[in-house]
Amino acid sequence: MPPRPDDPSAPAAERPRVPRFTRAQHRVHRATATLMAVCVLTAGCLYLPFLAELVGRRALMVTVHEWSGILLPVPLLLGLGSRALRADLTRLNRYGPHDRQWLRAALRRRGGRPAGKFNAGQKLYAAWIAGAVLVMLGTGLLMWFTDLAPLVWRTGATFVHDWLALAVVLVIAGHVWKAFGDPESRRGLRTGSVDAQWARREHPLWEHEDNTR
């Protein structure tokens, strides 16, 4: 007898799937990730001597870095026209008792991590990266347009910008590492749907949320 579609032994292609992201959400994530990668790579060419010597053309790297940073919030702003994206932003900004339970279990490396469509770790990452982008944008503008503020402000902005950039790189590296450890999560972002068994296991409270798309 062949395995049932909801049987764990059934081939992945035959198991039921549930919608997770729309095409608009995929495009916003892809565009934002691309701009962030350009920011990081050009920053490396500006601050790391071996990359600066390898790439050269410092003026071009400065220009590309500045404009990729300015454009970083644009994909999200354009994506706000998507009802599904707005609904997910609401979920990301809504915390409950289950999020505290998830964090405690994660810190102790235990099971029993209740989560809705997004777990507490994803919510904290989204909030942190959004705040970091705004700070990087503000400090970057002070460094770019030197007439906006006195020298002491620009010096402070440079200090904050540089050290926060290092923190951003480390946090993004952790984000990418976690993503590579969860192929189904990546597949959901790429194809728009995830395996139903994965959804019940990793996000058991998701089905009880408002799944407005």
PDB file of C-alpha atoms in Angstrom, residues 25-183:
ATOM      1  CA  GLN A  25       6.883  39.155  -0.565  1.00  0.00           C
ATOM      2  CA  HIS A  26       9.508  37.062  -2.356  1.00  0.00           C
ATOM      3  CA  ARG A  27      10.473  40.023  -4.530  1.00  0.00           C
ATOM      4  CA  VAL A  28      10.734  42.385  -1.560  1.00  0.00           C
ATOM      5  CA  HIS A  29      12.985  39.928   0.275  1.00  0.00           C
ATOM      6  CA  ARG A  30      15.146  39.307  -2.817  1.00  0.00           C
ATOM      7  CA  ALA A  31      15.565  43.006  -3.600  1.00  0.00           C
ATOM      8  CA  THR A  32      16.337  43.902   0.015  1.00  0.00           C
ATOM      9  CA  ALA A  33      18.849  41.064   0.331  1.00  0.00           C
ATOM     10  CA  THR A  34      20.553  42.136  -2.902  1.00  0.00           C
ATOM     11  CA  LEU A  35      20.884  45.754  -1.786  1.00  0.00           C
ATOM     12  CA  MET A  36      22.162  44.662   1.622  1.00  0.00           C
ATOM     13  CA  ALA A  37      24.749  42.396  -0.017  1.00  0.00           C
ATOM     14  CA  VAL A  38      25.931  45.274  -2.208  1.00  0.00           C
ATOM     15  CA  CYS A  39      26.235  47.503   0.867  1.00  0.00           C
ATOM     16  CA  VAL A  40      28.294  44.896   2.711  1.00  0.00           C
ATOM     17  CA  LEU A  41      30.558  44.072  -0.232  1.00  0.00           C
ATOM     18  CA  THR A  42      31.261  47.697  -1.118  1.00  0.00           C
ATOM     19  CA  ALA A  43      31.892  48.499   2.551  1.00  0.00           C
ATOM     20  CA  GLY A  44      34.442  45.703   2.576  1.00  0.00           C
ATOM     21  CA  CYS A  45      36.139  47.233  -0.453  1.00  0.00           C
ATOM     22  CA  LEU A  46      36.339  50.567   1.387  1.00  0.00           C
ATOM     23  CA  TYR A  47      37.581  49.322   4.761  1.00  0.00           C
ATOM     24  CA  LEU A  48      39.596  46.157   4.119  1.00  0.00           C
ATOM     25  CA  PRO A  49      42.991  46.924   2.554  1.00  0.00           C
ATOM     26  CA  PHE A  50      43.329  43.651   0.616  1.00  0.00           C
ATOM     27  CA  LEU A  51      39.900  44.123  -0.994  1.00  0.00           C
ATOM     28  CA  ALA A  52      40.607  47.791  -1.689  1.00  0.00           C
ATOM     29  CA  GLU A  53      43.815  46.846  -3.515  1.00  0.00           C
ATOM     30  CA  LEU A  54      42.103  44.005  -5.374  1.00  0.00           C
ATOM     31  CA  VAL A  55      39.107  46.020  -6.587  1.00  0.00           C
ATOM     32  CA  GLY A  56      40.499  49.556  -6.785  1.00  0.00           C
ATOM     33  CA  ARG A  57      38.226  52.334  -8.091  1.00  0.00           C
ATOM     34  CA  ARG A  58      37.458  53.643  -4.624  1.00  0.00           C
ATOM     35  CA  ALA A  59      35.315  56.512  -5.885  1.00  0.00           C
ATOM     36  CA  LEU A  60      33.034  54.054  -7.695  1.00  0.00           C
ATOM     37  CA  MET A  61      32.774  51.857  -4.587  1.00  0.00           C
ATOM     38  CA  VAL A  62      31.813  54.907  -2.498  1.00  0.00           C
ATOM     39  CA  THR A  63      29.087  55.878  -4.963  1.00  0.00           C
ATOM     40  CA  VAL A  64      27.659  52.360  -5.198  1.00  0.00           C
ATOM     41  CA  HIS A  65      27.747  51.988  -1.407  1.00  0.00           C
ATOM     42  CA  GLU A  66      25.954  55.292  -0.848  1.00  0.00           C
ATOM     43  CA  TRP A  67      23.184  54.658  -3.345  1.00  0.00           C
ATOM     44  CA  SER A  68      22.592  51.042  -2.337  1.00  0.00           C
ATOM     45  CA  GLY A  69      22.221  52.266   1.243  1.00  0.00           C
ATOM     46  CA  ILE A  70      19.793  55.015   0.240  1.00  0.00           C
ATOM     47  CA  LEU A  71      17.704  52.539  -1.769  1.00  0.00           C
ATOM     48  CA  LEU A  72      17.653  49.858   0.947  1.00  0.00           C
ATOM     49  CA  PRO A  73      14.228  50.794   2.408  1.00  0.00           C
ATOM     50  CA  VAL A  74      12.629  51.206  -1.050  1.00  0.00           C
ATOM     51  CA  PRO A  75      11.626  47.553  -1.708  1.00  0.00           C
ATOM     52  CA  LEU A  76       9.768  47.381   1.604  1.00  0.00           C
ATOM     53  CA  LEU A  77       8.053  50.714   0.996  1.00  0.00           C
ATOM     54  CA  LEU A  78       6.917  49.591  -2.453  1.00  0.00           C
ATOM     55  CA  GLY A  79       5.861  46.228  -1.029  1.00  0.00           C
ATOM     56  CA  LEU A  80       3.435  47.888   1.373  1.00  0.00           C
ATOM     57  CA  GLY A  81       0.952  47.772  -1.477  1.00  0.00           C
ATOM     58  CA  SER A  82       0.736  44.021  -0.803  1.00  0.00           C
ATOM     59  CA  ARG A  83      -1.975  43.060   1.660  1.00  0.00           C
ATOM     60  CA  ALA A  84      -0.077  39.879   2.556  1.00  0.00           C
ATOM     61  CA  LEU A  85       3.087  41.821   3.355  1.00  0.00           C
ATOM     62  CA  ARG A  86       1.200  44.251   5.583  1.00  0.00           C
ATOM     63  CA  ALA A  87      -0.392  41.301   7.417  1.00  0.00           C
ATOM     64  CA  ASP A  88       3.018  39.725   7.995  1.00  0.00           C
ATOM     65  CA  LEU A  89       4.450  43.002   9.291  1.00  0.00           C
ATOM     66  CA  THR A  90       1.611  43.029  11.821  1.00  0.00           C
ATOM     67  CA  ARG A  91       2.497  39.481  12.875  1.00  0.00           C
ATOM     68  CA  LEU A  92       6.168  40.390  13.219  1.00  0.00           C
ATOM     69  CA  ASN A  93       5.282  43.254  15.545  1.00  0.00           C
ATOM     70  CA  ARG A  94       2.902  41.260  17.716  1.00  0.00           C
ATOM     71  CA  TYR A  95       4.355  39.384  20.704  1.00  0.00           C
ATOM     72  CA  GLY A  96       2.631  36.977  23.068  1.00  0.00           C
ATOM     73  CA  PRO A  97       3.388  34.596  25.957  1.00  0.00           C
ATOM     74  CA  HIS A  98       4.335  31.863  23.485  1.00  0.00           C
ATOM     75  CA  ASP A  99       7.193  34.061  22.237  1.00  0.00           C
ATOM     76  CA  ARG A 100       8.720  34.196  25.713  1.00  0.00           C
ATOM     77  CA  GLN A 101       8.340  30.433  25.950  1.00  0.00           C
ATOM     78  CA  TRP A 102      10.052  30.029  22.557  1.00  0.00           C
ATOM     79  CA  LEU A 103      12.985  32.202  23.634  1.00  0.00           C
ATOM     80  CA  ARG A 104      13.428  30.350  26.932  1.00  0.00           C
ATOM     81  CA  ALA A 105      13.386  27.002  25.130  1.00  0.00           C
ATOM     82  CA  ALA A 106      15.814  28.266  22.480  1.00  0.00           C
ATOM     83  CA  LEU A 107      18.273  29.607  25.057  1.00  0.00           C
ATOM     84  CA  ARG A 108      18.164  26.283  26.910  1.00  0.00           C
ATOM     85  CA  ARG A 109      18.290  24.357  23.626  1.00  0.00           C
ATOM     86  CA  ARG A 110      15.125  22.468  24.410  1.00  0.00           C
ATOM     87  CA  GLY A 111      12.148  21.438  22.364  1.00  0.00           C
ATOM     88  CA  GLY A 112       8.632  22.705  22.836  1.00  0.00           C
ATOM     89  CA  ARG A 113       9.020  26.007  21.010  1.00  0.00           C
ATOM     90  CA  PRO A 114       5.526  27.290  20.177  1.00  0.00           C
ATOM     91  CA  ALA A 115       5.393  29.735  17.284  1.00  0.00           C
ATOM     92  CA  GLY A 116       2.900  31.300  14.946  1.00  0.00           C
ATOM     93  CA  LYS A 117       3.809  32.054  11.340  1.00  0.00           C
ATOM     94  CA  PHE A 118       6.993  33.663  12.676  1.00  0.00           C
ATOM     95  CA  ASN A 119       8.855  32.508  15.751  1.00  0.00           C
ATOM     96  CA  ALA A 120      10.259  34.862  18.390  1.00  0.00           C
ATOM     97  CA  GLY A 121      13.752  34.684  16.907  1.00  0.00           C
ATOM     98  CA  GLN A 122      12.492  35.825  13.510  1.00  0.00           C
ATOM     99  CA  LYS A 123      10.520  38.639  15.122  1.00  0.00           C
ATOM    100  CA  LEU A 124      13.558  39.886  17.044  1.00  0.00           C
ATOM    101  CA  TYR A 125      15.736  39.681  13.936  1.00  0.00           C
ATOM    102  CA  ALA A 126      13.233  41.663  11.872  1.00  0.00           C
ATOM    103  CA  ALA A 127      12.924  44.364  14.547  1.00  0.00           C
ATOM    104  CA  TRP A 128      16.684  44.618  15.046  1.00  0.00           C
ATOM    105  CA  ILE A 129      17.569  44.783  11.353  1.00  0.00           C
ATOM    106  CA  ALA A 130      14.863  47.379  10.694  1.00  0.00           C
ATOM    107  CA  GLY A 131      16.215  49.612  13.468  1.00  0.00           C
ATOM    108  CA  ALA A 132      19.803  49.064  12.332  1.00  0.00           C
ATOM    109  CA  VAL A 133      18.963  50.058   8.754  1.00  0.00           C
ATOM    110  CA  LEU A 134      17.361  53.294   9.937  1.00  0.00           C
ATOM    111  CA  VAL A 135      20.388  54.156  12.097  1.00  0.00           C
ATOM    112  CA  MET A 136      22.788  53.270   9.284  1.00  0.00           C
ATOM    113  CA  LEU A 137      20.772  55.398   6.881  1.00  0.00           C
ATOM    114  CA  GLY A 138      20.762  58.393   9.236  1.00  0.00           C
ATOM    115  CA  THR A 139      24.455  58.216  10.084  1.00  0.00           C
ATOM    116  CA  GLY A 140      25.313  57.593   6.454  1.00  0.00           C
ATOM    117  CA  LEU A 141      23.503  60.736   5.382  1.00  0.00           C
ATOM    118  CA  LEU A 142      25.450  62.772   7.944  1.00  0.00           C
ATOM    119  CA  MET A 143      28.685  61.351   6.539  1.00  0.00           C
ATOM    120  CA  TRP A 144      27.620  61.897   2.928  1.00  0.00           C
ATOM    121  CA  PHE A 145      26.265  65.432   3.219  1.00  0.00           C
ATOM    122  CA  THR A 146      28.902  67.163   5.334  1.00  0.00           C
ATOM    123  CA  ASP A 147      26.949  70.423   5.595  1.00  0.00           C
ATOM    124  CA  LEU A 148      24.077  68.805   7.483  1.00  0.00           C
ATOM    125  CA  ALA A 149      25.776  68.827  10.885  1.00  0.00           C
ATOM    126  CA  PRO A 150      28.889  70.091  12.718  1.00  0.00           C
ATOM    127  CA  LEU A 151      32.120  68.115  12.752  1.00  0.00           C
ATOM    128  CA  VAL A 152      31.518  66.553  16.174  1.00  0.00           C
ATOM    129  CA  TRP A 153      28.210  65.094  14.967  1.00  0.00           C
ATOM    130  CA  ARG A 154      29.824  63.695  11.832  1.00  0.00           C
ATOM    131  CA  THR A 155      32.615  62.148  13.900  1.00  0.00           C
ATOM    132  CA  GLY A 156      30.070  60.448  16.144  1.00  0.00           C
ATOM    133  CA  ALA A 157      28.055  59.341  13.122  1.00  0.00           C
ATOM    134  CA  THR A 158      31.146  57.750  11.588  1.00  0.00           C
ATOM    135  CA  PHE A 159      31.890  55.852  14.811  1.00  0.00           C
ATOM    136  CA  VAL A 160      28.312  54.557  15.108  1.00  0.00           C
ATOM    137  CA  HIS A 161      28.091  53.724  11.403  1.00  0.00           C
ATOM    138  CA  ASP A 162      31.304  51.700  11.364  1.00  0.00           C
ATOM    139  CA  TRP A 163      30.675  49.668  14.501  1.00  0.00           C
ATOM    140  CA  LEU A 164      27.007  49.082  13.739  1.00  0.00           C
ATOM    141  CA  ALA A 165      28.032  47.908  10.268  1.00  0.00           C
ATOM    142  CA  LEU A 166      30.189  45.230  11.887  1.00  0.00           C
ATOM    143  CA  ALA A 167      27.259  44.155  14.065  1.00  0.00           C
ATOM    144  CA  VAL A 168      24.983  44.031  11.011  1.00  0.00           C
ATOM    145  CA  VAL A 169      27.428  41.771   9.179  1.00  0.00           C
ATOM    146  CA  LEU A 170      27.579  39.381  12.148  1.00  0.00           C
ATOM    147  CA  VAL A 171      23.799  39.298  12.582  1.00  0.00           C
ATOM    148  CA  ILE A 172      23.198  38.737   8.857  1.00  0.00           C
ATOM    149  CA  ALA A 173      25.790  35.953   8.874  1.00  0.00           C
ATOM    150  CA  GLY A 174      23.829  34.292  11.687  1.00  0.00           C
ATOM    151  CA  HIS A 175      20.601  34.755   9.740  1.00  0.00           C
ATOM    152  CA  VAL A 176      22.081  33.138   6.628  1.00  0.00           C
ATOM    153  CA  TRP A 177      23.545  30.293   8.693  1.00  0.00           C
ATOM    154  CA  LYS A 178      20.156  29.549  10.249  1.00  0.00           C
ATOM    155  CA  ALA A 179      18.501  29.707   6.831  1.00  0.00           C
ATOM    156  CA  PHE A 180      20.932  27.164   5.384  1.00  0.00           C
ATOM    157  CA  GLY A 181      20.114  24.893   8.299  1.00  0.00           C
ATOM    158  CA  ASP A 182      16.413  24.872   7.380  1.00  0.00           C
ATOM    159  CA  PRO A 183      15.927  23.938   3.701  1.00  0.00           C
TER     160      PRO A 183
END
